[in-house]
Amino acid sequence: MKLAEKLEVLHSAEAIQKRVTELGAQIAHDYAGKDLVLVGVLKGAILFAADLCRAIDLPLAFDFIGLSSYGEATESSGVVKITSDLSRPIEGKHVLVIEDIIDTGLTMRYLLDNLATRHPASVKICSLLHKPSRARTRIPIEYLGFTVPDLFVVGYGLDAGEKYRNVPFIGVMKPS
Ligand code: IMP
Ligand code: MG
């Protein structure tokens, strides 16, 4: 059985690219003349970051940070560990964090608090997806791809047990 046949399509590859183009244009407008660093959150945001950076017609730098949640696998505990840090300082830079999904918001809360200690000029968030029904802390999302219902979604970088990241669309597992 092909990978995609196990999934129900929520947002097609075409719909994602259209949204990415719109977000890129908006970001290029808002950050014109600023020293912009995109910070992609590993591993889920890499496909989104790779497409988004090509839609932003500005000189920019990009970096990545690896985060992992301690404790339970299916739900964020809020206790987060940096598994791979940024390669350069962000002091004085305008940071745009690129994330795959904001669910409870606990991972992003930790990241925002951590980045603030490094004295960037500003920090804003661009998230491909948001699951507002599960929010446990209010996270301001400046740039948002799509709002999703309270379902476990995979594809376009998002995984289930490390699988499905390479699916070109965002989908939901069909009941087996
Ligand atoms: P939060 O701390 O609850 O906001 O969790 C954020 C992280 O949990 C995301 O960066 C994802 O890695 C993961 N996650 C949350 N919901 C989903 C989902 O529906 N599919 C895949 N990963 C998810
Ligand atoms: Mg993630």
Short mmCIF file of C-alpha atoms and ligand atoms in Angstrom, two decimals:
data_model
loop_
_atom_site.label_atom_id
_atom_site.label_comp_id
_atom_site.label_asym_id
_atom_site.label_seq_id
_atom_site.Cartn_x
_atom_site.Cartn_y
_atom_site.Cartn_z
CA MET A 1 0.00 0.00 0.00
CA LYS A 2 1.31 3.41 -0.92
CA LEU A 3 2.02 5.91 1.87
CA ALA A 4 -0.58 8.41 0.69
CA GLU A 5 -3.32 5.75 0.53
CA LYS A 6 -3.24 5.46 4.31
CA LEU A 7 -4.12 9.13 4.66
CA GLU A 8 -7.11 11.42 4.21
CA VAL A 9 -6.00 14.70 2.58
CA LEU A 10 -6.55 17.76 4.79
CA HIS A 11 -4.48 20.29 2.81
CA SER A 12 -3.19 19.36 -0.65
CA ALA A 13 0.33 20.06 -1.89
CA GLU A 14 -1.12 22.76 -4.19
CA ALA A 15 -3.04 24.43 -1.35
CA ILE A 16 0.12 24.41 0.80
CA GLN A 17 2.24 25.99 -1.95
CA LYS A 18 -0.37 28.69 -2.52
CA ARG A 19 -0.45 29.53 1.19
CA VAL A 20 3.38 29.46 1.43
CA THR A 21 3.60 31.95 -1.45
CA GLU A 22 1.13 34.28 0.30
CA LEU A 23 2.99 34.05 3.62
CA GLY A 24 6.33 34.66 1.90
CA ALA A 25 5.03 37.83 0.22
CA GLN A 26 3.62 39.12 3.51
CA ILE A 27 6.91 38.38 5.34
CA ALA A 28 8.98 40.05 2.59
CA HIS A 29 6.78 43.15 2.92
CA ASP A 30 6.99 43.25 6.73
CA TYR A 31 10.75 42.62 7.02
CA ALA A 32 12.02 44.80 4.17
CA GLY A 33 15.24 46.54 5.28
CA LYS A 34 15.57 44.42 8.45
CA ASP A 35 18.28 41.96 9.39
CA LEU A 36 16.13 38.78 9.21
CA VAL A 37 17.06 35.33 10.50
CA LEU A 38 14.67 32.42 9.95
CA VAL A 39 14.96 29.88 12.77
CA GLY A 40 13.48 26.52 11.74
CA VAL A 41 12.49 24.08 14.46
CA LEU A 42 13.83 20.59 13.73
CA LYS A 43 12.75 18.30 12.38
CA GLY A 44 9.11 19.01 11.61
CA ALA A 45 9.56 22.47 10.08
CA ILE A 46 12.28 21.66 7.54
CA LEU A 47 10.02 21.18 4.51
CA PHE A 48 8.01 24.28 5.36
CA ALA A 49 11.18 26.34 5.99
CA ALA A 50 12.73 25.18 2.71
CA ASP A 51 9.67 26.24 0.70
CA LEU A 52 8.95 29.40 2.68
CA CYS A 53 12.49 30.81 2.39
CA ARG A 54 12.22 30.61 -1.39
CA ALA A 55 8.99 32.62 -1.26
CA ILE A 56 10.61 35.48 0.72
CA ASP A 57 12.29 37.83 -1.73
CA LEU A 58 14.72 39.42 0.75
CA PRO A 59 18.32 38.85 1.81
CA LEU A 60 18.05 36.64 4.89
CA ALA A 61 19.95 34.12 6.97
CA PHE A 62 18.64 30.86 8.26
CA ASP A 63 19.44 28.65 11.17
CA PHE A 64 17.88 25.65 12.92
CA ILE A 65 17.21 24.60 16.48
CA GLY A 66 16.37 21.10 17.66
CA LEU A 67 13.91 20.69 20.52
CA SER A 68 12.59 17.62 22.21
CA SER A 69 9.89 17.26 24.78
CA TYR A 70 10.71 15.14 27.83
CA GLY A 71 8.20 12.61 29.03
CA GLU A 72 5.13 11.42 27.22
CA ALA A 73 5.40 10.95 23.46
CA THR A 74 1.92 11.93 22.35
CA GLU A 75 1.45 15.04 24.49
CA SER A 76 3.79 17.90 25.25
CA SER A 77 4.91 18.00 28.88
CA GLY A 78 6.21 21.56 28.67
CA VAL A 79 9.62 20.33 29.80
CA VAL A 80 11.75 20.84 26.72
CA LYS A 81 15.38 20.09 25.94
CA ILE A 82 17.50 21.74 23.22
CA THR A 83 18.97 18.81 21.28
CA SER A 84 20.78 20.99 18.74
CA ASP A 85 21.41 24.70 19.28
CA LEU A 86 21.58 27.62 16.84
CA SER A 87 24.91 27.89 15.04
CA ARG A 88 25.23 31.66 15.54
CA PRO A 89 24.22 34.40 17.99
CA ILE A 90 20.93 36.20 17.26
CA GLU A 91 21.69 39.36 19.25
CA GLY A 92 20.30 42.39 17.44
CA LYS A 93 18.65 40.28 14.72
CA HIS A 94 15.00 40.06 13.75
CA VAL A 95 14.16 36.41 14.35
CA LEU A 96 11.27 34.64 12.67
CA VAL A 97 10.69 31.18 14.17
CA ILE A 98 9.41 28.65 11.64
CA GLU A 99 7.41 25.84 13.26
CA ASP A 100 5.32 22.98 11.89
CA ILE A 101 2.46 23.04 14.39
CA ILE A 102 1.47 24.75 17.61
CA ASP A 103 -0.61 22.37 19.65
CA THR A 104 -0.59 22.99 23.42
CA GLY A 105 1.90 25.82 22.82
CA LEU A 106 4.20 24.60 25.60
CA THR A 107 7.14 23.87 23.28
CA MET A 108 6.91 27.35 21.73
CA ARG A 109 6.56 29.00 25.13
CA TYR A 110 9.85 27.42 26.17
CA LEU A 111 11.54 28.43 22.92
CA LEU A 112 10.35 32.05 23.13
CA ASP A 113 11.61 32.35 26.71
CA ASN A 114 14.95 30.82 25.71
CA LEU A 115 15.42 33.05 22.63
CA ALA A 116 14.57 36.19 24.64
CA THR A 117 17.64 35.63 26.83
CA ARG A 118 19.84 36.04 23.71
CA HIS A 119 18.71 39.66 23.10
CA PRO A 120 17.34 39.55 19.54
CA ALA A 121 15.86 42.78 18.12
CA SER A 122 12.50 40.97 17.77
CA VAL A 123 11.03 37.46 17.75
CA LYS A 124 7.91 36.48 15.82
CA ILE A 125 6.37 33.16 14.87
CA CYS A 126 5.41 31.65 11.54
CA SER A 127 3.63 28.32 12.04
CA LEU A 128 2.32 26.11 9.27
CA LEU A 129 -0.48 24.78 11.50
CA HIS A 130 -2.33 25.68 14.70
CA LYS A 131 -4.60 23.45 16.79
CA PRO A 132 -6.36 26.10 18.90
CA SER A 133 -8.61 23.61 20.71
CA ARG A 134 -5.64 22.28 22.69
CA ALA A 135 -3.90 25.54 23.63
CA ARG A 136 -2.59 25.64 27.19
CA THR A 137 -0.75 28.94 26.89
CA ARG A 138 -1.44 31.90 24.60
CA ILE A 139 1.12 32.06 21.79
CA PRO A 140 0.91 34.99 19.38
CA ILE A 141 1.24 33.55 15.85
CA GLU A 142 2.09 36.41 13.48
CA TYR A 143 2.00 34.25 10.34
CA LEU A 144 -0.20 31.16 10.16
CA GLY A 145 -0.67 28.64 7.35
CA PHE A 146 -3.82 26.81 8.42
CA THR A 147 -5.93 26.16 11.50
CA VAL A 148 -6.55 22.43 11.99
CA PRO A 149 -9.11 20.51 14.05
CA ASP A 150 -8.13 18.43 17.07
CA LEU A 151 -6.79 15.49 15.05
CA PHE A 152 -3.31 14.04 14.75
CA VAL A 153 -2.00 15.27 11.40
CA VAL A 154 1.01 14.06 9.41
CA GLY A 155 2.91 14.91 6.24
CA TYR A 156 4.85 17.88 4.87
CA GLY A 157 7.35 17.50 7.71
CA LEU A 158 4.99 16.27 10.44
CA ASP A 159 5.52 12.73 11.63
CA ALA A 160 3.89 9.86 13.44
CA GLY A 161 6.72 7.89 15.04
CA GLU A 162 9.21 9.51 12.57
CA LYS A 163 7.23 8.28 9.54
CA TYR A 164 5.18 10.29 6.99
CA ARG A 165 7.38 13.42 7.06
CA ASN A 166 8.02 12.99 3.32
CA VAL A 167 4.34 12.94 2.31
CA PRO A 168 3.84 16.05 0.11
CA PHE A 169 0.45 16.99 1.59
CA ILE A 170 -1.02 17.33 5.11
CA GLY A 171 -3.24 14.43 6.00
CA VAL A 172 -4.98 12.52 8.73
CA MET A 173 -4.50 8.79 9.28
CA LYS A 174 -7.45 6.72 7.99
CA PRO A 175 -8.82 4.33 10.60
CA SER A 176 -7.22 0.92 9.89
P1 IMP B 1 3.09 21.60 21.72
O1 IMP B 1 4.20 21.83 22.69
O2 IMP B 1 1.96 20.80 22.33
O3 IMP B 1 2.57 22.85 21.06
O4 IMP B 1 3.64 20.60 20.65
C1 IMP B 1 4.28 20.98 19.56
C2 IMP B 1 4.98 19.81 18.89
O5 IMP B 1 4.26 18.56 19.03
C3 IMP B 1 5.05 20.09 17.43
O6 IMP B 1 6.24 20.80 17.12
C4 IMP B 1 5.01 18.71 16.82
O7 IMP B 1 6.32 18.21 16.72
C5 IMP B 1 4.21 17.88 17.78
N1 IMP B 1 2.80 17.73 17.36
C6 IMP B 1 1.71 18.28 17.92
N2 IMP B 1 0.59 17.93 17.28
C7 IMP B 1 0.97 17.14 16.26
C8 IMP B 1 0.24 16.47 15.20
O8 IMP B 1 -0.99 16.53 15.04
N3 IMP B 1 1.00 15.75 14.32
C9 IMP B 1 2.37 15.66 14.42
N4 IMP B 1 3.08 16.27 15.39
C10 IMP B 1 2.38 17.01 16.30
MG MG B 2 7.92 20.21 16.11
#
